[in-house]
Coordinates of C-alpha atoms in Angstrom, one line a residue:
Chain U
X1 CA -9.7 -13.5 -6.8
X2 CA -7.4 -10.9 -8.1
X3 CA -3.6 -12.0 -8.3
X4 CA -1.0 -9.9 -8.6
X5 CA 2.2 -11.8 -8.8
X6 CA 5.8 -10.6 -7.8
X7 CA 8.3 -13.5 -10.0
X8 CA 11.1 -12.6 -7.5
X9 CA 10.7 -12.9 -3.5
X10 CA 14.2 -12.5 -2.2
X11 CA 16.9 -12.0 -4.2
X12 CA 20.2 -10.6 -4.1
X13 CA 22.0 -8.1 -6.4
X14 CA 26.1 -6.2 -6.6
X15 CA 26.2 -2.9 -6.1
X16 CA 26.6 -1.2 -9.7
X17 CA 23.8 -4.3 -11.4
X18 CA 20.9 -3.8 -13.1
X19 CA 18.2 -4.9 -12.1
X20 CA 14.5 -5.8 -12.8
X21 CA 11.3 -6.5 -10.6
X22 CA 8.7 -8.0 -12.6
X23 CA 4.8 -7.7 -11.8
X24 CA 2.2 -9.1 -13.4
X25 CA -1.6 -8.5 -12.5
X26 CA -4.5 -11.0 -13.8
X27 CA -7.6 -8.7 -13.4
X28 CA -7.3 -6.4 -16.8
X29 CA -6.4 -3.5 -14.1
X30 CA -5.0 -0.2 -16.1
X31 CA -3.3 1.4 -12.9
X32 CA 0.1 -0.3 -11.8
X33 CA 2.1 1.2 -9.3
X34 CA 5.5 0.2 -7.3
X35 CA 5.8 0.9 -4.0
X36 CA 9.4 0.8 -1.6
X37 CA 8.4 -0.2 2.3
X38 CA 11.0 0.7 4.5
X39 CA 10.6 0.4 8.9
X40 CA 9.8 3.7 10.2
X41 CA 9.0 4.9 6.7
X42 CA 6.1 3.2 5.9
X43 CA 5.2 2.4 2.2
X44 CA 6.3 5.3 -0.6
X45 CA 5.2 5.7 -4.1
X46 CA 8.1 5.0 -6.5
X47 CA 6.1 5.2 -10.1
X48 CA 2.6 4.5 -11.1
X49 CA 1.3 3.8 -14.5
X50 CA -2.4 4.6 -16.1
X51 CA -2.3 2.6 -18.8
X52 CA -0.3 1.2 -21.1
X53 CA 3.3 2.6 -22.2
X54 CA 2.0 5.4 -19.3
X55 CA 4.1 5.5 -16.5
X56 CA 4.0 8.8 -13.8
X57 CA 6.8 9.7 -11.1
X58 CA 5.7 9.1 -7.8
X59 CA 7.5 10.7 -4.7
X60 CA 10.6 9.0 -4.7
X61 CA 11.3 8.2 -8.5
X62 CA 15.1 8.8 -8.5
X63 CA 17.3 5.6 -9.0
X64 CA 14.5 3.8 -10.7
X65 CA 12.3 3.4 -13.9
X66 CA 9.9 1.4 -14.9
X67 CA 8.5 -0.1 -18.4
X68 CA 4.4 -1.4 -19.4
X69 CA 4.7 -2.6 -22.9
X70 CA 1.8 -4.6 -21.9
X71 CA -1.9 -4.1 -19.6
X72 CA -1.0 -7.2 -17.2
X73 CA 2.7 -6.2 -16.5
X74 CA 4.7 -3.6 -14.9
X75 CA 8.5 -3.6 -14.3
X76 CA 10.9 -2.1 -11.9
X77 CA 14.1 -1.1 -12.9
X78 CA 17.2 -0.1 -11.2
X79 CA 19.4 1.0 -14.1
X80 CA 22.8 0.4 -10.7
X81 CA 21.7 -0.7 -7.6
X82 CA 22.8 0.6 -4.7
X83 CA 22.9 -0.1 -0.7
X84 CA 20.9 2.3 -0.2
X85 CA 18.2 0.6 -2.3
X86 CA 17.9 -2.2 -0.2
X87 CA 14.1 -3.0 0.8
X88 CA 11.0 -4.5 0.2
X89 CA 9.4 -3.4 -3.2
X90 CA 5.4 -4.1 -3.4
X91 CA 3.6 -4.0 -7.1
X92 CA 0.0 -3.1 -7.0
X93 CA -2.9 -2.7 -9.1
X94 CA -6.5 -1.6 -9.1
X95 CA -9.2 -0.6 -11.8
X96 CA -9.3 2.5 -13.8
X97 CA -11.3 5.2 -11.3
X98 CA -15.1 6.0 -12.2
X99 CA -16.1 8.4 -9.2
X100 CA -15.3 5.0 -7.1
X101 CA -12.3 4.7 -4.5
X102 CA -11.1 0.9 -6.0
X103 CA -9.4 -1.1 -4.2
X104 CA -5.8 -1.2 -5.0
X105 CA -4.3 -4.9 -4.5
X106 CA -1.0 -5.8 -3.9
X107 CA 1.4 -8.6 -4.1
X108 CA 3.5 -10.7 -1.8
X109 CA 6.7 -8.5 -2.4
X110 CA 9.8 -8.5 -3.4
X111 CA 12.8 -8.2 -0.8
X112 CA 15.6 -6.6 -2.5
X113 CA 19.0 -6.9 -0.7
X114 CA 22.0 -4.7 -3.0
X115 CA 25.6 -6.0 -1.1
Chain Z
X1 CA 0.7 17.3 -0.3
X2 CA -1.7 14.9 1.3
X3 CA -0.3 13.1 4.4
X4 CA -1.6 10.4 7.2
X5 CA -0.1 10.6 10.2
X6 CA -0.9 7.1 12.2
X7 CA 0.2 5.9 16.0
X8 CA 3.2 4.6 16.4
X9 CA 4.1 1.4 17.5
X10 CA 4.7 -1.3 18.5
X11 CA 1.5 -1.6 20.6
X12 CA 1.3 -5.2 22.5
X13 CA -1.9 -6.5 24.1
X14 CA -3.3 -9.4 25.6
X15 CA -5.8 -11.5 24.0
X16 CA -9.4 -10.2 24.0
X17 CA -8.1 -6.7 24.9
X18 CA -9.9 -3.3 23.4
X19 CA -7.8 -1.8 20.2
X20 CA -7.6 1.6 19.2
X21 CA -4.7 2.7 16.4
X22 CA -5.0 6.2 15.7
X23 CA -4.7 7.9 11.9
X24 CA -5.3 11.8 11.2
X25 CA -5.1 12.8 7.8
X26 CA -4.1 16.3 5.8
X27 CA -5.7 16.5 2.4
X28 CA -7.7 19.1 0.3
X29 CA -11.6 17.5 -0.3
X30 CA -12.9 14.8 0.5
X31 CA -10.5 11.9 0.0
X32 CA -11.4 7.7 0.4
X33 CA -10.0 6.6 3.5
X34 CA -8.4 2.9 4.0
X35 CA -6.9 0.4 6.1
X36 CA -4.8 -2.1 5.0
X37 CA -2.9 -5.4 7.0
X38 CA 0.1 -7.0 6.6
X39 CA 0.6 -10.3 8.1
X40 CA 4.3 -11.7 8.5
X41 CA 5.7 -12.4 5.3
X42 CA 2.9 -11.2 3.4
X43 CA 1.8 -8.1 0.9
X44 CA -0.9 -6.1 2.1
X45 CA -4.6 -6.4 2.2
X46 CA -7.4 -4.3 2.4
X47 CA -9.3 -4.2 5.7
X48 CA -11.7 -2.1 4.9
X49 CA -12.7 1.4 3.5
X50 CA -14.8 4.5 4.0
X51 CA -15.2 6.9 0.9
X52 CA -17.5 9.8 2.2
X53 CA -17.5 11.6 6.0
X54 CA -19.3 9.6 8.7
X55 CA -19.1 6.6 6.7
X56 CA -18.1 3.6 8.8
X57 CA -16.2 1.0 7.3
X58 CA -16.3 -2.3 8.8
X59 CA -14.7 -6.0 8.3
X60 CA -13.3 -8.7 10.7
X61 CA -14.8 -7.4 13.9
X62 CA -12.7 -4.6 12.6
X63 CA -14.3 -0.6 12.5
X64 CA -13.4 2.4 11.5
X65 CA -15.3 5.8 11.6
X66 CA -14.7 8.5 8.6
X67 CA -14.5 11.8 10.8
X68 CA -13.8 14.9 8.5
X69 CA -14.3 17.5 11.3
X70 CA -11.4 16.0 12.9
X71 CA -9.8 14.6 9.5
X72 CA -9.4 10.9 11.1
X73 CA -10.2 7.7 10.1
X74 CA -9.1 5.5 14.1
X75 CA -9.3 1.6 13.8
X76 CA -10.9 0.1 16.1
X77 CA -11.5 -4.0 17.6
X78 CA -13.6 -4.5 20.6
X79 CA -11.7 -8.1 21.2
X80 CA -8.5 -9.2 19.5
X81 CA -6.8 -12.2 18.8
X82 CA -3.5 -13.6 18.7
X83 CA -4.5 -14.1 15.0
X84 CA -4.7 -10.4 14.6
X85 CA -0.8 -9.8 14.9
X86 CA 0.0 -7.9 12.0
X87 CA 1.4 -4.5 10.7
X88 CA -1.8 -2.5 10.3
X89 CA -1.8 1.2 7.6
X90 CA -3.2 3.5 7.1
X91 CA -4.4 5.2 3.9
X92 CA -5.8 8.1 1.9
X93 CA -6.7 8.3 -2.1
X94 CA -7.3 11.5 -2.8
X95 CA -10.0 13.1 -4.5
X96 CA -8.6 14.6 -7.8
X97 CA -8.8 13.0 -11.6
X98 CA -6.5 10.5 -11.9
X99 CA -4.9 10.8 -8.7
X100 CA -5.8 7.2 -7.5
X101 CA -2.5 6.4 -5.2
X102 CA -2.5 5.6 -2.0
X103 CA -0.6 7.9 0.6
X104 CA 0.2 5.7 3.5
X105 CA 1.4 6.2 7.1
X106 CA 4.4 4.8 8.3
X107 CA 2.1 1.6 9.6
X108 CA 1.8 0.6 13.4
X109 CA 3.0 -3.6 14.3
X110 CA 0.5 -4.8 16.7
X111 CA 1.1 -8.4 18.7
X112 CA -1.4 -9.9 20.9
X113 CA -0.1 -12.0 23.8
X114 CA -2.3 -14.9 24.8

C-alpha cells in the first residue's frame, strides 16, 4: 500500500514562528503537493512539485514555501505563522502522468493551530 | 479556471436510505473526474474515478456516472450505512500536460442515523 506519512498531527506554533510540515511518500511518486482544508472552503492547492528541487505555486501560495531536496519528501514552510494560517494541511502524492488520471494519495494531516 | 461546484451539506439520513450528493464541474476538455472520503480524523481516500464521458465509476456500493453534456459527475448509494458517515469530495484533474492537481469542491458531511 502506498504511505504517505505526515511526522506532525497536531501541533501548536506563536504567531511570528517558523514553521515546518514534513511529508514523506514511500511509493517513488515524482508529484508532491500540499494542500490547506478549511470548513466551507473545501481543500485548496497551496504548492505542488514535479520532481525533484521542482516546486509550482498553486492557488493560494502566499505565506508559504516549500523545499524537495529529495523524491520521497516534501516540506511545508511558513517562514511567520499567522492566525490566519490555522488549519488542517494535507501532503499528497501520486505518479508522474502518462495519458492516465493517477490516483493522488494523501496523508492523515496535519492540524496546525498558530495562537 | 477549472471549478466543481458539489451540494452542500450536512445531509443526514437514516440507515438504508437512497444517497444522492450532487457535483457539476467547469473545465475546458475532457478532465478525470473523482471522489474522495474523509472519515473522522482521517486524510482522504479515493472512492473511485471516471476518466472519459459516460464512464461509470464504481466502489463500495458506491456509483458515479461521468455526464459531460451536463458536466457532472453525482454520487450515488442505493443503501447506506452508519459506517458511511464521512465528508465526501469532489474532484476534477484536468486534462493539460502536467497539470495533474486536483480541484476540489468544498466537500459535503453526510451522517447516517440508525
Amino acid at each position: 500500500d502506498v504511505k504517505v506519512t505526515q511526522s506532525s498531527r497536531y501541533l501548536v506554533k506563536r504567531t511570528g514562528e517558523k514553521v515546518f510540515l514534513e511529508c514523506v511518500q514511500d511509493m517513488d511518486h515524482e508529484n508532491m503537493f500540499w494542500y490547506r482544508q478549511d470548513p466551507g472552503l473545501g481543500l485548496r492547492l497551496i504548492y505542488f512539485s514535479y520532481d525533484v528541487k521542482m516546486k509550482e505555486k498553486g492557488d493560494i501560495p502566499e505565506g508559504y514555501s516549500v523545499s524537495r531536496e529529495k523524491k520521497e519528501r516534501f516540506s511545508l514552510i511558513l517562514e511567520s505563522a499567522s492566525t490566519n494560517q490555522t488549519s488542517m494541511y494535507l501532503c499528497a502524492s501520486s505518479l508522474y502522468r502518462d495519458r492516465v488520471a493517477n490516483t493522488i494519495y494523501f496523508g492523515e494531516g496535519s492540524w496546525l493551530t498558530v495562537v | 479556471g477549472d471549478s466543481v461546484t458539489q451540494m452542500e451539506g450536512p445531509v443526514t439520513l437514516s440507515e438504508e436510505a437512497f444517497l444522492t450528493i450532487n457535483c457539476t464541474y467547469t473545465a475546458t476538455g475532457y478532465p478525470s473526474l473523482f471522489w474522495y472520503v474523509q472519515y473522522p480524523g482521517e486524510g482522504l481516500q479515493l472512492l473511485l474515478k471516471a476518466t472519459k464521458a459516460d464512464d461509470k465509476g464504481s466502489n463500495k456500493g458506491f456509483e458515479a456516472t461521468y455526464r459531460k453534456e451536463t458536466t457532472s459527475f453525482h454520487l450515488e448509494k442505493g443503501s447506506v450505512q452508519v459506517s458511511d458517515s464521512a465528508v465526501y469530495f469532489c474532484a476534477l484533474m484536468g486534462t493539460n500536460f502536467g497539470n495533474e492537481k486536483l480541484t476540489f469542491g468544498t466537500g459535503t458531511r453526510l451522517t447516517i442515523i440508525p
